[in-house]
Amino acid sequence: MAMDVEILEDPKHHRYVLNMGPQHPSTHGVLRVLLELEGEYAMELLPVLGYGHRCHEKIAEHKPVKSFMPNTARMDYLGALIYNHGYAQLLERAAGIEVPERVEYIRVITSELNRIQSHLLWYGAYLLDLGAFTPIMYAFDDREHILDILEDVTGSRLTYCYFRVGGVSKDIDDKFVTSTRAFVKRLRSRFPMYEDLVNGNVILQNRLNDVGELTPHTCARYGITGPLLRGTGVAYDMRRAEPYSIYSQFDFEIPTGTKGDCMASFMVRFHELEQSLRIIEQALDGLPEGPIMTPKVPKKLKIPAGDYNSSVEAPRGELSYYLVSDGSDVPYRLKVRTPSYSNLSVVPEMCQGMLLSDVVSAMGALDLVIPEIDR
Amino acid sequence: MKSYFSTLFTGAWSLILGLKVTIKALFSPIVTCQYPREKMEVTPNYRGHIDLVKFADTGAHKCISCGSCMRDCPSDCIVVEGEKREGVKGKVLTIFTLDFTKCSLCGACVEVCPTKALDYCNDYELAGFTREEFYFDLLKRVEERE
Ligand code: SF4
Ligand code: SF4
């Protein structure tokens, strides 16, 4: 792990600085964390960002609003459809475009599939960080089914660009509906297996319980959202707090934890899988017929002057887009609020004084997607 | 003391439960595909890079060199040029190139085309050592295609 070890000047403390990343497997991308260690305890932590910065927000200021859609998928490659959703919704709100009902259903179904896919990848990769190699194989087995389903309708496997302003690019067919239903059934039947294989495991319990505890107050100070916040017992989910699209029509619960430690957010994510399945089932049952595109979307979409906001629940927390328009078809400014950025900012406080191996547990529980932090 | 043993027991039991799952998986059918010896079927809806479509009725592409795709592409990866020729109505396509290194497969070009001349291809085995390997001459590709 050691890439660059530097003995600090004060020999009394025997503190030394260690780079974790930017190529460390448990940072899942190019995140670098400077650790100041005393023995095996991390006394100070400093995340260093910028390795994956691609100026997405600046790019948005230079092209027509509609052209930014593919960029949204590149920010959070695991929640691409949800990022598409937030952006499409932003432009629809700004330009006052009504979306056909079928489109809303398709968006919800595919977004929830995307969320499950993201959680399954996190599930496998997190356990891999903790030293358990097998679970990722099981998680990927299930995840592969979602990728196949989504590939058939969106054409891509990861960085989807499927939603359009006022609709979606391709209609779903009977094959999609049957394979999604089959998947829902399959994943449900696999939950007991996951419980046996992982969740009850004594090693996991000992590595996650009481590690990286957060309180609602800390979350509020850092702007932490998503499963981490829900793990502390606050049932805050954008799908409920500010229901967008057609989420208000569905019956689902918001899983919460109590202790706010790694185990709590772990279980919150695990239970969210089931809730997403419930939403998908209800949406498939109620799927109406109809067009998949609003007919009246102009080719050159001019956004009336003003500022607009749209927030959605991404797999990692609250995602918002904030658009300031001067009346042209190019945004004056587009600000993206991504959840992982705020979630990461708690690391120096949360991990202070932790054992190095617990730092890996705690950071893995944040479910960081680095390109979303460095966008 | 009692709790020590009960923890020990539940801990050991949780490991046995986990092992049961893996042993069961050992005897269940293989789910992986041994690429490249085996290949999976790709859905026809897969978005590979774009290609000009060869229409069966005319045996040619239908691009009218209007340049809409070029203008709509968010990453400027398409170059289209056409020229007027005597005795031919409209413009004749002379250059159609795609710089796939920059393409994000957004689909804007395919959707904007007035004659539906573009579609995604199904190639997914794309790997190369140089950038130039991904500059595709789509006009040449469509002419060479069966
Ligand atoms: S798919 Fe998008 S990025 Fe690629 S060539 Fe077409 S318009 Fe350009
Ligand atoms: S939009 Fe269609 S017809 Fe126009 S230049 Fe592109 S491929 Fe040709």
Coordinates of C-alpha atoms in Angstrom, one line a residue, chain A residues 63 67-68 70-71 74 134 138 141 144 148 151-157 159-162 164 169-170 173 175 186 192-193 196-198 200-203 299, chain B residues 7 10-12 14-15 17-23 25-26 31 40 42-48 68 72-75 103-108 111-112 120:
Chain A
K63 CA -23.3 23.8 -25.3
S67 CA -26.4 18.2 -25.3
F68 CA -25.4 17.8 -21.7
P70 CA -24.6 12.2 -21.9
N71 CA -22.3 14.0 -19.5
R74 CA -20.4 10.1 -16.7
T134 CA -16.8 -14.6 -2.7
Y138 CA -22.9 -13.6 -6.2
D141 CA -24.4 -12.7 -11.0
E144 CA -25.6 -9.0 -14.7
D148 CA -28.8 -7.3 -19.7
E151 CA -28.9 -3.0 -22.3
D152 CA -31.8 -4.3 -24.3
V153 CA -33.7 -1.1 -23.9
T154 CA -31.0 1.6 -23.5
G155 CA -28.3 0.1 -25.7
S156 CA -25.6 0.6 -23.1
R157 CA -24.5 -1.3 -20.0
T159 CA -23.2 5.0 -19.0
Y160 CA -26.8 5.2 -20.2
C161 CA -28.0 8.1 -22.1
Y162 CA -31.6 7.0 -22.3
R164 CA -34.7 12.7 -23.3
S169 CA -35.4 7.3 -26.5
K170 CA -36.9 3.9 -26.8
D173 CA -41.6 -4.0 -24.8
K175 CA -39.7 -8.8 -23.3
R186 CA -35.1 -14.1 -8.7
P192 CA -32.1 -15.5 2.2
M193 CA -28.9 -16.7 0.5
D196 CA -26.7 -16.6 5.2
L197 CA -23.6 -15.9 3.2
V198 CA -22.9 -12.4 4.4
G200 CA -25.0 -12.9 9.6
N201 CA -21.3 -13.5 9.2
V202 CA -19.5 -13.0 12.5
I203 CA -16.4 -11.4 10.9
K299 CA -35.3 21.2 -31.4
Chain B
T7 CA -20.8 -15.9 20.9
T10 CA -23.2 -18.3 16.9
G11 CA -20.1 -17.0 15.3
A12 CA -19.0 -20.5 14.2
S14 CA -22.7 -18.1 10.9
L15 CA -19.5 -19.3 9.1
L17 CA -24.1 -21.2 7.1
G18 CA -21.9 -19.2 4.7
L19 CA -20.0 -22.3 3.7
K20 CA -23.2 -24.1 3.0
V21 CA -24.1 -21.4 0.4
T22 CA -20.7 -21.6 -1.3
I23 CA -20.7 -25.4 -1.3
A25 CA -22.9 -23.0 -5.5
L26 CA -20.0 -25.3 -6.2
V31 CA -23.1 -18.8 -14.9
M40 CA -22.6 -14.3 -25.8
V42 CA -25.4 -9.3 -28.2
T43 CA -28.9 -7.8 -28.3
P44 CA -29.7 -6.1 -31.6
N45 CA -30.5 -3.0 -29.6
Y46 CA -26.9 -2.6 -28.4
R47 CA -25.4 0.7 -29.2
G48 CA -22.1 0.2 -30.9
S68 CA -27.8 17.8 -39.0
D72 CA -26.2 18.1 -33.2
C73 CA -23.4 16.0 -32.0
P74 CA -22.4 17.2 -28.6
S75 CA -18.8 16.0 -29.0
C103 CA -18.3 9.7 -29.2
S104 CA -20.5 9.2 -26.1
L105 CA -23.1 7.1 -27.9
C106 CA -25.7 9.6 -26.9
G107 CA -27.9 8.9 -30.0
A108 CA -28.4 12.5 -31.0
E111 CA -32.4 10.6 -33.8
V112 CA -32.0 13.8 -35.7
Y120 CA -25.8 1.9 -34.3

